[in-house]
């Protein structure tokens, strides 16, 4: 990391130089290019496998979805009203993702 000698801001690599917002710029030598990871040729791109689009880690409960009839839903609770009132329970269907709430 290098800082601007004029204003003290962090210098950022851009277009083969280290540049500052105040307008100061410094040329980057070969050693600095290696140091900051600024190679002329980009490295090979890697494919990142996506295992599952959405991994749910919420608990499930047996309750009927009014939209599709599925009998399993995720649930969570939030205190949406004053502290002396019971928490609101939210449900989300595991099949169609329909979300609804239940007040106790």
PDB file of N, CA and C in Angstrom:
ATOM      1  N   UNK A   1       0.842  -1.177   0.000  1.00  0.00           N
ATOM      2  CA  UNK A   1       0.000   0.000   0.000  1.00  0.00           C
ATOM      3  C   UNK A   1       0.884   1.235   0.000  1.00  0.00           C
ATOM      4  N   UNK A   2       0.483   2.149  -0.816  1.00  0.00           N
ATOM      5  CA  UNK A   2       1.181   3.432  -0.854  1.00  0.00           C
ATOM      6  C   UNK A   2       0.169   4.550  -0.703  1.00  0.00           C
ATOM      7  N   UNK A   3       0.639   5.636  -0.109  1.00  0.00           N
ATOM      8  CA  UNK A   3      -0.225   6.778   0.128  1.00  0.00           C
ATOM      9  C   UNK A   3       0.259   7.979  -0.660  1.00  0.00           C
ATOM     10  N   UNK A   4      -0.656   8.843  -1.008  1.00  0.00           N
ATOM     11  CA  UNK A   4      -0.364  10.046  -1.776  1.00  0.00           C
ATOM     12  C   UNK A   4       0.510  10.984  -0.936  1.00  0.00           C
ATOM     13  N   UNK A   5       1.646  11.447  -1.493  1.00  0.00           N
ATOM     14  CA  UNK A   5       2.496  12.372  -0.745  1.00  0.00           C
ATOM     15  C   UNK A   5       1.880  13.768  -0.616  1.00  0.00           C
ATOM     16  N   UNK A   6       0.866  14.053  -1.422  1.00  0.00           N
ATOM     17  CA  UNK A   6       0.260  15.385  -1.390  1.00  0.00           C
ATOM     18  C   UNK A   6      -0.901  15.486  -0.405  1.00  0.00           C
ATOM     19  N   UNK A   7      -1.770  14.457  -0.370  1.00  0.00           N
ATOM     20  CA  UNK A   7      -2.952  14.560   0.499  1.00  0.00           C
ATOM     21  C   UNK A   7      -3.081  13.422   1.508  1.00  0.00           C
ATOM     22  N   UNK A   8      -2.269  12.362   1.378  1.00  0.00           N
ATOM     23  CA  UNK A   8      -2.295  11.268   2.340  1.00  0.00           C
ATOM     24  C   UNK A   8      -3.310  10.177   2.056  1.00  0.00           C
ATOM     25  N   UNK A   9      -4.046  10.276   0.951  1.00  0.00           N
ATOM     26  CA  UNK A   9      -5.047   9.274   0.596  1.00  0.00           C
ATOM     27  C   UNK A   9      -4.363   8.041   0.005  1.00  0.00           C
ATOM     28  N   UNK A  10      -4.985   6.892   0.154  1.00  0.00           N
ATOM     29  CA  UNK A  10      -4.467   5.644  -0.401  1.00  0.00           C
ATOM     30  C   UNK A  10      -4.427   5.734  -1.919  1.00  0.00           C
ATOM     31  N   UNK A  11      -3.290   5.362  -2.524  1.00  0.00           N
ATOM     32  CA  UNK A  11      -3.165   5.348  -3.983  1.00  0.00           C
ATOM     33  C   UNK A  11      -3.755   4.048  -4.513  1.00  0.00           C
ATOM     34  N   UNK A  12      -4.559   4.152  -5.563  1.00  0.00           N
ATOM     35  CA  UNK A  12      -5.210   2.986  -6.153  1.00  0.00           C
ATOM     36  C   UNK A  12      -4.655   2.721  -7.541  1.00  0.00           C
ATOM     37  N   UNK A  13      -4.427   1.433  -7.900  1.00  0.00           N
ATOM     38  CA  UNK A  13      -3.914   1.111  -9.231  1.00  0.00           C
ATOM     39  C   UNK A  13      -4.980   1.333 -10.294  1.00  0.00           C
ATOM     40  N   UNK A  14      -4.595   2.050 -11.363  1.00  0.00           N
ATOM     41  CA  UNK A  14      -5.520   2.310 -12.460  1.00  0.00           C
ATOM     42  C   UNK A  14      -4.714   2.645 -13.713  1.00  0.00           C
ATOM     43  N   UNK A  15      -5.001   1.952 -14.805  1.00  0.00           N
ATOM     44  CA  UNK A  15      -4.355   2.192 -16.103  1.00  0.00           C
ATOM     45  C   UNK A  15      -2.836   2.178 -16.008  1.00  0.00           C
ATOM     46  N   UNK A  16      -2.266   1.219 -15.288  1.00  0.00           N
ATOM     47  CA  UNK A  16      -0.817   1.089 -15.198  1.00  0.00           C
ATOM     48  C   UNK A  16      -0.155   2.110 -14.294  1.00  0.00           C
ATOM     49  N   UNK A  17      -0.912   2.831 -13.503  1.00  0.00           N
ATOM     50  CA  UNK A  17      -0.367   3.835 -12.586  1.00  0.00           C
ATOM     51  C   UNK A  17      -1.046   3.686 -11.231  1.00  0.00           C
ATOM     52  N   UNK A  18      -0.397   4.270 -10.227  1.00  0.00           N
ATOM     53  CA  UNK A  18      -1.050   4.423  -8.935  1.00  0.00           C
ATOM     54  C   UNK A  18      -1.615   5.828  -8.920  1.00  0.00           C
ATOM     55  N   UNK A  19      -2.923   5.953  -8.742  1.00  0.00           N
ATOM     56  CA  UNK A  19      -3.561   7.261  -8.845  1.00  0.00           C
ATOM     57  C   UNK A  19      -4.306   7.617  -7.569  1.00  0.00           C
ATOM     58  N   UNK A  20      -4.403   8.937  -7.358  1.00  0.00           N
ATOM     59  CA  UNK A  20      -5.106   9.477  -6.206  1.00  0.00           C
ATOM     60  C   UNK A  20      -6.268  10.326  -6.694  1.00  0.00           C
ATOM     61  N   UNK A  21      -7.243  10.513  -5.844  1.00  0.00           N
ATOM     62  CA  UNK A  21      -8.393  11.350  -6.193  1.00  0.00           C
ATOM     63  C   UNK A  21      -8.012  12.811  -6.388  1.00  0.00           C
ATOM     64  N   UNK A  22      -6.943  13.234  -5.735  1.00  0.00           N
ATOM     65  CA  UNK A  22      -6.544  14.640  -5.836  1.00  0.00           C
ATOM     66  C   UNK A  22      -5.856  14.955  -7.163  1.00  0.00           C
ATOM     67  N   UNK A  23      -5.554  13.918  -7.964  1.00  0.00           N
ATOM     68  CA  UNK A  23      -4.922  14.136  -9.257  1.00  0.00           C
ATOM     69  C   UNK A  23      -3.492  13.635  -9.328  1.00  0.00           C
ATOM     70  N   UNK A  24      -2.874  13.351  -8.211  1.00  0.00           N
ATOM     71  CA  UNK A  24      -1.509  12.828  -8.191  1.00  0.00           C
ATOM     72  C   UNK A  24      -1.498  11.430  -8.798  1.00  0.00           C
ATOM     73  N   UNK A  25      -0.460  11.124  -9.592  1.00  0.00           N
ATOM     74  CA  UNK A  25      -0.299   9.774 -10.123  1.00  0.00           C
ATOM     75  C   UNK A  25       1.174   9.412 -10.147  1.00  0.00           C
ATOM     76  N   UNK A  26       1.449   8.123 -10.077  1.00  0.00           N
ATOM     77  CA  UNK A  26       2.812   7.609 -10.052  1.00  0.00           C
ATOM     78  C   UNK A  26       2.872   6.405 -10.970  1.00  0.00           C
ATOM     79  N   UNK A  27       3.886   6.360 -11.842  1.00  0.00           N
ATOM     80  CA  UNK A  27       4.052   5.206 -12.726  1.00  0.00           C
ATOM     81  C   UNK A  27       4.423   3.983 -11.903  1.00  0.00           C
ATOM     82  N   UNK A  28       3.984   2.835 -12.383  1.00  0.00           N
ATOM     83  CA  UNK A  28       4.256   1.581 -11.685  1.00  0.00           C
ATOM     84  C   UNK A  28       5.346   0.829 -12.436  1.00  0.00           C
ATOM     85  N   UNK A  29       6.399   0.443 -11.710  1.00  0.00           N
ATOM     86  CA  UNK A  29       7.469  -0.358 -12.290  1.00  0.00           C
ATOM     87  C   UNK A  29       7.094  -1.831 -12.276  1.00  0.00           C
ATOM     88  N   UNK A  30       7.950  -2.673 -12.874  1.00  0.00           N
ATOM     89  CA  UNK A  30       7.668  -4.112 -12.954  1.00  0.00           C
ATOM     90  C   UNK A  30       7.554  -4.759 -11.582  1.00  0.00           C
ATOM     91  N   UNK A  31       8.440  -4.356 -10.654  1.00  0.00           N
ATOM     92  CA  UNK A  31       8.377  -4.930  -9.306  1.00  0.00           C
ATOM     93  C   UNK A  31       7.058  -4.563  -8.628  1.00  0.00           C
ATOM     94  N   UNK A  32       6.626  -3.333  -8.816  1.00  0.00           N
ATOM     95  CA  UNK A  32       5.372  -2.895  -8.204  1.00  0.00           C
ATOM     96  C   UNK A  32       4.171  -3.585  -8.851  1.00  0.00           C
ATOM     97  N   UNK A  33       4.259  -3.867 -10.160  1.00  0.00           N
ATOM     98  CA  UNK A  33       3.165  -4.580 -10.824  1.00  0.00           C
ATOM     99  C   UNK A  33       2.977  -5.960 -10.206  1.00  0.00           C
ATOM    100  N   UNK A  34       4.108  -6.641  -9.934  1.00  0.00           N
ATOM    101  CA  UNK A  34       4.020  -7.949  -9.285  1.00  0.00           C
ATOM    102  C   UNK A  34       3.486  -7.804  -7.865  1.00  0.00           C
ATOM    103  N   UNK A  35       3.976  -6.774  -7.166  1.00  0.00           N
ATOM    104  CA  UNK A  35       3.575  -6.537  -5.778  1.00  0.00           C
ATOM    105  C   UNK A  35       2.072  -6.302  -5.660  1.00  0.00           C
ATOM    106  N   UNK A  36       1.509  -5.534  -6.587  1.00  0.00           N
ATOM    107  CA  UNK A  36       0.091  -5.195  -6.543  1.00  0.00           C
ATOM    108  C   UNK A  36      -0.771  -6.132  -7.380  1.00  0.00           C
ATOM    109  N   UNK A  37      -0.159  -7.145  -8.014  1.00  0.00           N
ATOM    110  CA  UNK A  37      -0.924  -8.111  -8.796  1.00  0.00           C
ATOM    111  C   UNK A  37      -1.483  -7.529 -10.081  1.00  0.00           C
ATOM    112  N   UNK A  38      -0.746  -6.605 -10.700  1.00  0.00           N
ATOM    113  CA  UNK A  38      -1.208  -5.965 -11.938  1.00  0.00           C
ATOM    114  C   UNK A  38      -0.444  -6.534 -13.123  1.00  0.00           C
ATOM    115  N   UNK A  39      -0.795  -7.723 -13.527  1.00  0.00           N
ATOM    116  CA  UNK A  39      -0.134  -8.365 -14.653  1.00  0.00           C
ATOM    117  C   UNK A  39      -0.729  -7.856 -15.949  1.00  0.00           C
ATOM    118  N   UNK A  40       0.079  -7.857 -16.985  1.00  0.00           N
ATOM    119  CA  UNK A  40      -0.396  -7.398 -18.296  1.00  0.00           C
ATOM    120  C   UNK A  40      -1.475  -8.325 -18.845  1.00  0.00           C
ATOM    121  N   UNK A  41      -1.256  -9.631 -18.721  1.00  0.00           N
ATOM    122  CA  UNK A  41      -2.225 -10.604 -19.212  1.00  0.00           C
ATOM    123  C   UNK A  41      -3.073 -11.090 -18.037  1.00  0.00           C
ATOM    124  N   UNK A  42      -4.368 -11.094 -18.204  1.00  0.00           N
ATOM    125  CA  UNK A  42      -5.201 -11.609 -17.116  1.00  0.00           C
ATOM    126  C   UNK A  42      -5.010 -13.114 -16.962  1.00  0.00           C
ATOM    127  N   UNK A  43      -5.126 -13.575 -15.747  1.00  0.00           N
ATOM    128  CA  UNK A  43      -5.009 -15.008 -15.486  1.00  0.00           C
ATOM    129  C   UNK A  43      -6.204 -15.729 -16.097  1.00  0.00           C
ATOM    130  N   UNK A  44      -6.060 -17.042 -16.238  1.00  0.00           N
ATOM    131  CA  UNK A  44      -7.169 -17.838 -16.768  1.00  0.00           C
ATOM    132  C   UNK A  44      -8.377 -17.689 -15.854  1.00  0.00           C
ATOM    133  N   UNK A  45      -9.515 -17.569 -16.472  1.00  0.00           N
ATOM    134  CA  UNK A  45     -10.723 -17.469 -15.654  1.00  0.00           C
ATOM    135  C   UNK A  45     -11.088 -18.851 -15.131  1.00  0.00           C
ATOM    136  N   UNK A  46     -11.589 -18.869 -13.929  1.00  0.00           N
ATOM    137  CA  UNK A  46     -11.994 -20.127 -13.317  1.00  0.00           C
ATOM    138  C   UNK A  46     -13.507 -20.162 -13.241  1.00  0.00           C
ATOM    139  N   UNK A  47     -14.060 -21.322 -13.472  1.00  0.00           N
ATOM    140  CA  UNK A  47     -15.496 -21.492 -13.306  1.00  0.00           C
ATOM    141  C   UNK A  47     -15.776 -21.769 -11.841  1.00  0.00           C
ATOM    142  N   UNK A  48     -16.779 -21.106 -11.325  1.00  0.00           N
ATOM    143  CA  UNK A  48     -17.167 -21.309  -9.941  1.00  0.00           C
ATOM    144  C   UNK A  48     -18.469 -22.092  -9.939  1.00  0.00           C
ATOM    145  N   UNK A  49     -18.440 -23.315  -9.429  1.00  0.00           N
ATOM    146  CA  UNK A  49     -19.665 -24.118  -9.443  1.00  0.00           C
ATOM    147  C   UNK A  49     -20.679 -23.587  -8.437  1.00  0.00           C
ATOM    148  N   UNK A  50     -21.924 -23.548  -8.862  1.00  0.00           N
ATOM    149  CA  UNK A  50     -23.010 -23.161  -7.973  1.00  0.00           C
ATOM    150  C   UNK A  50     -23.724 -24.437  -7.570  1.00  0.00           C
ATOM    151  N   UNK A  51     -23.635 -24.761  -6.312  1.00  0.00           N
ATOM    152  CA  UNK A  51     -24.200 -26.019  -5.837  1.00  0.00           C
ATOM    153  C   UNK A  51     -25.714 -25.930  -5.750  1.00  0.00           C
ATOM    154  N   UNK A  52     -26.199 -24.868  -5.162  1.00  0.00           N
ATOM    155  CA  UNK A  52     -27.627 -24.699  -4.988  1.00  0.00           C
ATOM    156  C   UNK A  52     -27.922 -23.208  -5.042  1.00  0.00           C
ATOM    157  N   UNK A  53     -28.981 -22.841  -5.722  1.00  0.00           N
ATOM    158  CA  UNK A  53     -29.301 -21.423  -5.877  1.00  0.00           C
ATOM    159  C   UNK A  53     -29.560 -20.757  -4.537  1.00  0.00           C
ATOM    160  N   UNK A  54     -30.280 -21.418  -3.684  1.00  0.00           N
ATOM    161  CA  UNK A  54     -30.624 -20.829  -2.391  1.00  0.00           C
ATOM    162  C   UNK A  54     -30.575 -21.908  -1.325  1.00  0.00           C
ATOM    163  N   UNK A  55     -29.653 -21.784  -0.411  1.00  0.00           N
ATOM    164  CA  UNK A  55     -29.544 -22.758   0.662  1.00  0.00           C
ATOM    165  C   UNK A  55     -30.268 -22.186   1.871  1.00  0.00           C
ATOM    166  N   UNK A  56     -31.309 -22.865   2.281  1.00  0.00           N
ATOM    167  CA  UNK A  56     -32.086 -22.412   3.427  1.00  0.00           C
ATOM    168  C   UNK A  56     -31.567 -23.095   4.685  1.00  0.00           C
ATOM    169  N   UNK A  57     -31.326 -22.318   5.707  1.00  0.00           N
ATOM    170  CA  UNK A  57     -30.885 -22.874   6.975  1.00  0.00           C
ATOM    171  C   UNK A  57     -31.888 -22.556   8.071  1.00  0.00           C
ATOM    172  N   UNK A  58     -33.109 -22.255   7.678  1.00  0.00           N
ATOM    173  CA  UNK A  58     -34.155 -21.970   8.651  1.00  0.00           C
ATOM    174  C   UNK A  58     -34.842 -23.269   9.038  1.00  0.00           C
ATOM    175  N   UNK A  59     -35.434 -23.314  10.228  1.00  0.00           N
ATOM    176  CA  UNK A  59     -36.168 -24.516  10.633  1.00  0.00           C
ATOM    177  C   UNK A  59     -37.442 -24.677   9.813  1.00  0.00           C
ATOM    178  N   UNK A  60     -37.925 -25.895   9.738  1.00  0.00           N
ATOM    179  CA  UNK A  60     -39.163 -26.167   9.003  1.00  0.00           C
ATOM    180  C   UNK A  60     -40.241 -26.633   9.966  1.00  0.00           C
ATOM    181  N   UNK A  61     -41.475 -26.484   9.523  1.00  0.00           N
ATOM    182  CA  UNK A  61     -42.627 -26.890  10.323  1.00  0.00           C
ATOM    183  C   UNK A  61     -43.669 -27.478   9.379  1.00  0.00           C
ATOM    184  N   UNK A  62     -44.500 -28.341   9.910  1.00  0.00           N
ATOM    185  CA  UNK A  62     -45.566 -28.948   9.108  1.00  0.00           C
ATOM    186  C   UNK A  62     -46.793 -28.044   9.180  1.00  0.00           C
ATOM    187  N   UNK A  63     -47.017 -27.294   8.100  1.00  0.00           N
ATOM    188  CA  UNK A  63     -48.160 -26.389   7.994  1.00  0.00           C
ATOM    189  C   UNK A  63     -48.542 -26.314   6.521  1.00  0.00           C
ATOM    190  N   UNK A  64     -49.830 -26.182   6.232  1.00  0.00           N
ATOM    191  CA  UNK A  64     -50.285 -26.183   4.840  1.00  0.00           C
ATOM    192  C   UNK A  64     -50.142 -24.809   4.206  1.00  0.00           C
ATOM    193  N   UNK A  65     -49.555 -24.788   3.006  1.00  0.00           N
ATOM    194  CA  UNK A  65     -49.462 -23.563   2.210  1.00  0.00           C
ATOM    195  C   UNK A  65     -50.822 -23.331   1.559  1.00  0.00           C
ATOM    196  N   UNK A  66     -51.373 -22.150   1.752  1.00  0.00           N
ATOM    197  CA  UNK A  66     -52.695 -21.837   1.183  1.00  0.00           C
ATOM    198  C   UNK A  66     -52.648 -21.680  -0.334  1.00  0.00           C
ATOM    199  N   UNK A  67     -51.454 -21.489  -0.877  1.00  0.00           N
ATOM    200  CA  UNK A  67     -51.333 -21.261  -2.319  1.00  0.00           C
ATOM    201  C   UNK A  67     -51.197 -22.568  -3.107  1.00  0.00           C
ATOM    202  N   UNK A  68     -50.316 -23.481  -2.645  1.00  0.00           N
ATOM    203  CA  UNK A  68     -50.076 -24.696  -3.435  1.00  0.00           C
ATOM    204  C   UNK A  68     -50.425 -25.993  -2.710  1.00  0.00           C
ATOM    205  N   UNK A  69     -50.756 -25.931  -1.425  1.00  0.00           N
ATOM    206  CA  UNK A  69     -51.135 -27.129  -0.693  1.00  0.00           C
ATOM    207  C   UNK A  69     -49.973 -27.915  -0.111  1.00  0.00           C
ATOM    208  N   UNK A  70     -48.745 -27.476  -0.328  1.00  0.00           N
ATOM    209  CA  UNK A  70     -47.574 -28.143   0.241  1.00  0.00           C
ATOM    210  C   UNK A  70     -47.683 -28.138   1.765  1.00  0.00           C
ATOM    211  N   UNK A  71     -47.157 -29.169   2.408  1.00  0.00           N
ATOM    212  CA  UNK A  71     -47.306 -29.298   3.860  1.00  0.00           C
ATOM    213  C   UNK A  71     -46.028 -28.990   4.641  1.00  0.00           C
ATOM    214  N   UNK A  72     -45.013 -28.401   4.012  1.00  0.00           N
ATOM    215  CA  UNK A  72     -43.775 -28.056   4.719  1.00  0.00           C
ATOM    216  C   UNK A  72     -43.430 -26.605   4.414  1.00  0.00           C
ATOM    217  N   UNK A  73     -43.078 -25.853   5.471  1.00  0.00           N
ATOM    218  CA  UNK A  73     -42.712 -24.447   5.294  1.00  0.00           C
ATOM    219  C   UNK A  73     -41.575 -24.096   6.243  1.00  0.00           C
ATOM    220  N   UNK A  74     -40.725 -23.168   5.808  1.00  0.00           N
ATOM    221  CA  UNK A  74     -39.725 -22.595   6.702  1.00  0.00           C
ATOM    222  C   UNK A  74     -40.456 -21.622   7.614  1.00  0.00           C
ATOM    223  N   UNK A  75     -39.907 -21.382   8.795  1.00  0.00           N
ATOM    224  CA  UNK A  75     -40.527 -20.371   9.653  1.00  0.00           C
ATOM    225  C   UNK A  75     -39.466 -19.586  10.412  1.00  0.00           C
ATOM    226  N   UNK A  76     -39.810 -18.362  10.777  1.00  0.00           N
ATOM    227  CA  UNK A  76     -38.974 -17.525  11.624  1.00  0.00           C
ATOM    228  C   UNK A  76     -39.884 -16.576  12.377  1.00  0.00           C
ATOM    229  N   UNK A  77     -39.375 -16.038  13.460  1.00  0.00           N
ATOM    230  CA  UNK A  77     -40.187 -15.164  14.299  1.00  0.00           C
ATOM    231  C   UNK A  77     -39.511 -13.804  14.448  1.00  0.00           C
ATOM    232  N   UNK A  78     -40.330 -12.744  14.413  1.00  0.00           N
ATOM    233  CA  UNK A  78     -39.845 -11.376  14.599  1.00  0.00           C
ATOM    234  C   UNK A  78     -40.753 -10.647  15.572  1.00  0.00           C
ATOM    235  N   UNK A  79     -40.157  -9.783  16.352  1.00  0.00           N
ATOM    236  CA  UNK A  79     -40.938  -8.939  17.258  1.00  0.00           C
ATOM    237  C   UNK A  79     -41.353  -7.699  16.478  1.00  0.00           C
ATOM    238  N   UNK A  80     -42.543  -7.727  15.877  1.00  0.00           N
ATOM    239  CA  UNK A  80     -42.999  -6.616  15.034  1.00  0.00           C
ATOM    240  C   UNK A  80     -43.869  -5.629  15.791  1.00  0.00           C
ATOM    241  N   UNK A  81     -44.322  -6.028  16.963  1.00  0.00           N
ATOM    242  CA  UNK A  81     -45.174  -5.150  17.769  1.00  0.00           C
ATOM    243  C   UNK A  81     -44.443  -4.814  19.060  1.00  0.00           C
ATOM    244  N   UNK A  82     -45.120  -4.236  20.012  1.00  0.00           N
ATOM    245  CA  UNK A  82     -44.468  -3.849  21.266  1.00  0.00           C
ATOM    246  C   UNK A  82     -43.976  -5.083  22.022  1.00  0.00           C
ATOM    247  N   UNK A  83     -43.072  -4.871  22.953  1.00  0.00           N
ATOM    248  CA  UNK A  83     -42.413  -5.974  23.653  1.00  0.00           C
ATOM    249  C   UNK A  83     -43.373  -6.822  24.477  1.00  0.00           C
ATOM    250  N   UNK A  84     -44.490  -6.249  24.912  1.00  0.00           N
ATOM    251  CA  UNK A  84     -45.423  -7.034  25.718  1.00  0.00           C
ATOM    252  C   UNK A  84     -46.390  -7.861  24.868  1.00  0.00           C
ATOM    253  N   UNK A  85     -46.295  -7.748  23.548  1.00  0.00           N
ATOM    254  CA  UNK A  85     -47.110  -8.544  22.619  1.00  0.00           C
ATOM    255  C   UNK A  85     -46.294  -9.748  22.149  1.00  0.00           C
ATOM    256  N   UNK A  86     -46.948 -10.848  21.786  1.00  0.00           N
ATOM    257  CA  UNK A  86     -46.188 -11.999  21.272  1.00  0.00           C
ATOM    258  C   UNK A  86     -45.557 -11.693  19.909  1.00  0.00           C
ATOM    259  N   UNK A  87     -44.511 -12.438  19.598  1.00  0.00           N
ATOM    260  CA  UNK A  87     -43.802 -12.257  18.325  1.00  0.00           C
ATOM    261  C   UNK A  87     -44.678 -12.708  17.159  1.00  0.00           C
ATOM    262  N   UNK A  88     -44.401 -12.167  15.977  1.00  0.00           N
ATOM    263  CA  UNK A  88     -45.104 -12.558  14.758  1.00  0.00           C
ATOM    264  C   UNK A  88     -44.339 -13.706  14.118  1.00  0.00           C
ATOM    265  N   UNK A  89     -45.048 -14.768  13.746  1.00  0.00           N
ATOM    266  CA  UNK A  89     -44.417 -15.924  13.105  1.00  0.00           C
ATOM    267  C   UNK A  89     -44.624 -15.809  11.601  1.00  0.00           C
ATOM    268  N   UNK A  90     -43.521 -15.906  10.849  1.00  0.00           N
ATOM    269  CA  UNK A  90     -43.559 -15.860   9.393  1.00  0.00           C
ATOM    270  C   UNK A  90     -43.301 -17.259   8.851  1.00  0.00           C
ATOM    271  N   UNK A  91     -43.976 -17.590   7.756  1.00  0.00           N
ATOM    272  CA  UNK A  91     -43.808 -18.877   7.088  1.00  0.00           C
ATOM    273  C   UNK A  91     -43.451 -18.638   5.624  1.00  0.00           C
ATOM    274  N   UNK A  92     -42.635 -19.542   5.054  1.00  0.00           N
ATOM    275  CA  UNK A  92     -42.348 -19.517   3.614  1.00  0.00           C
ATOM    276  C   UNK A  92     -42.397 -20.949   3.112  1.00  0.00           C
ATOM    277  N   UNK A  93     -43.265 -21.190   2.143  1.00  0.00           N
ATOM    278  CA  UNK A  93     -43.449 -22.524   1.570  1.00  0.00           C
ATOM    279  C   UNK A  93     -42.143 -23.009   0.943  1.00  0.00           C
ATOM    280  N   UNK A  94     -41.801 -24.269   1.192  1.00  0.00           N
ATOM    281  CA  UNK A  94     -40.574 -24.830   0.628  1.00  0.00           C
ATOM    282  C   UNK A  94     -40.714 -25.135  -0.855  1.00  0.00           C
ATOM    283  N   UNK A  95     -41.935 -25.224  -1.357  1.00  0.00           N
ATOM    284  CA  UNK A  95     -42.157 -25.527  -2.770  1.00  0.00           C
ATOM    285  C   UNK A  95     -42.319 -24.260  -3.610  1.00  0.00           C
ATOM    286  N   UNK A  96     -43.315 -23.432  -3.305  1.00  0.00           N
ATOM    287  CA  UNK A  96     -43.638 -22.285  -4.177  1.00  0.00           C
ATOM    288  C   UNK A  96     -43.095 -20.954  -3.653  1.00  0.00           C
ATOM    289  N   UNK A  97     -42.477 -20.957  -2.457  1.00  0.00           N
ATOM    290  CA  UNK A  97     -41.881 -19.759  -1.841  1.00  0.00           C
ATOM    291  C   UNK A  97     -42.906 -18.715  -1.403  1.00  0.00           C
ATOM    292  N   UNK A  98     -44.193 -19.083  -1.381  1.00  0.00           N
ATOM    293  CA  UNK A  98     -45.223 -18.160  -0.881  1.00  0.00           C
ATOM    294  C   UNK A  98     -44.929 -17.867   0.592  1.00  0.00           C
ATOM    295  N   UNK A  99     -45.010 -16.588   0.980  1.00  0.00           N
ATOM    296  CA  UNK A  99     -44.714 -16.172   2.351  1.00  0.00           C
ATOM    297  C   UNK A  99     -45.957 -15.576   2.987  1.00  0.00           C
ATOM    298  N   UNK A 100     -46.211 -15.954   4.239  1.00  0.00           N
ATOM    299  CA  UNK A 100     -47.343 -15.388   4.975  1.00  0.00           C
ATOM    300  C   UNK A 100     -46.957 -15.272   6.446  1.00  0.00           C
ATOM    301  N   UNK A 101     -47.774 -14.560   7.195  1.00  0.00           N
ATOM    302  CA  UNK A 101     -47.502 -14.357   8.618  1.00  0.00           C
ATOM    303  C   UNK A 101     -48.684 -14.796   9.458  1.00  0.00           C
ATOM    304  N   UNK A 102     -48.388 -15.055  10.722  1.00  0.00           N
ATOM    305  CA  UNK A 102     -49.423 -15.478  11.659  1.00  0.00           C
ATOM    306  C   UNK A 102     -49.197 -14.734  12.971  1.00  0.00           C
ATOM    307  N   UNK A 103     -50.234 -14.065  13.430  1.00  0.00           N
ATOM    308  CA  UNK A 103     -50.167 -13.368  14.713  1.00  0.00           C
ATOM    309  C   UNK A 103     -50.724 -14.286  15.787  1.00  0.00           C
ATOM    310  N   UNK A 104     -50.035 -14.416  16.895  1.00  0.00           N
ATOM    311  CA  UNK A 104     -50.535 -15.243  18.008  1.00  0.00           C
ATOM    312  C   UNK A 104     -51.369 -14.410  18.947  1.00  0.00           C
TER     313      UNK A 104
END
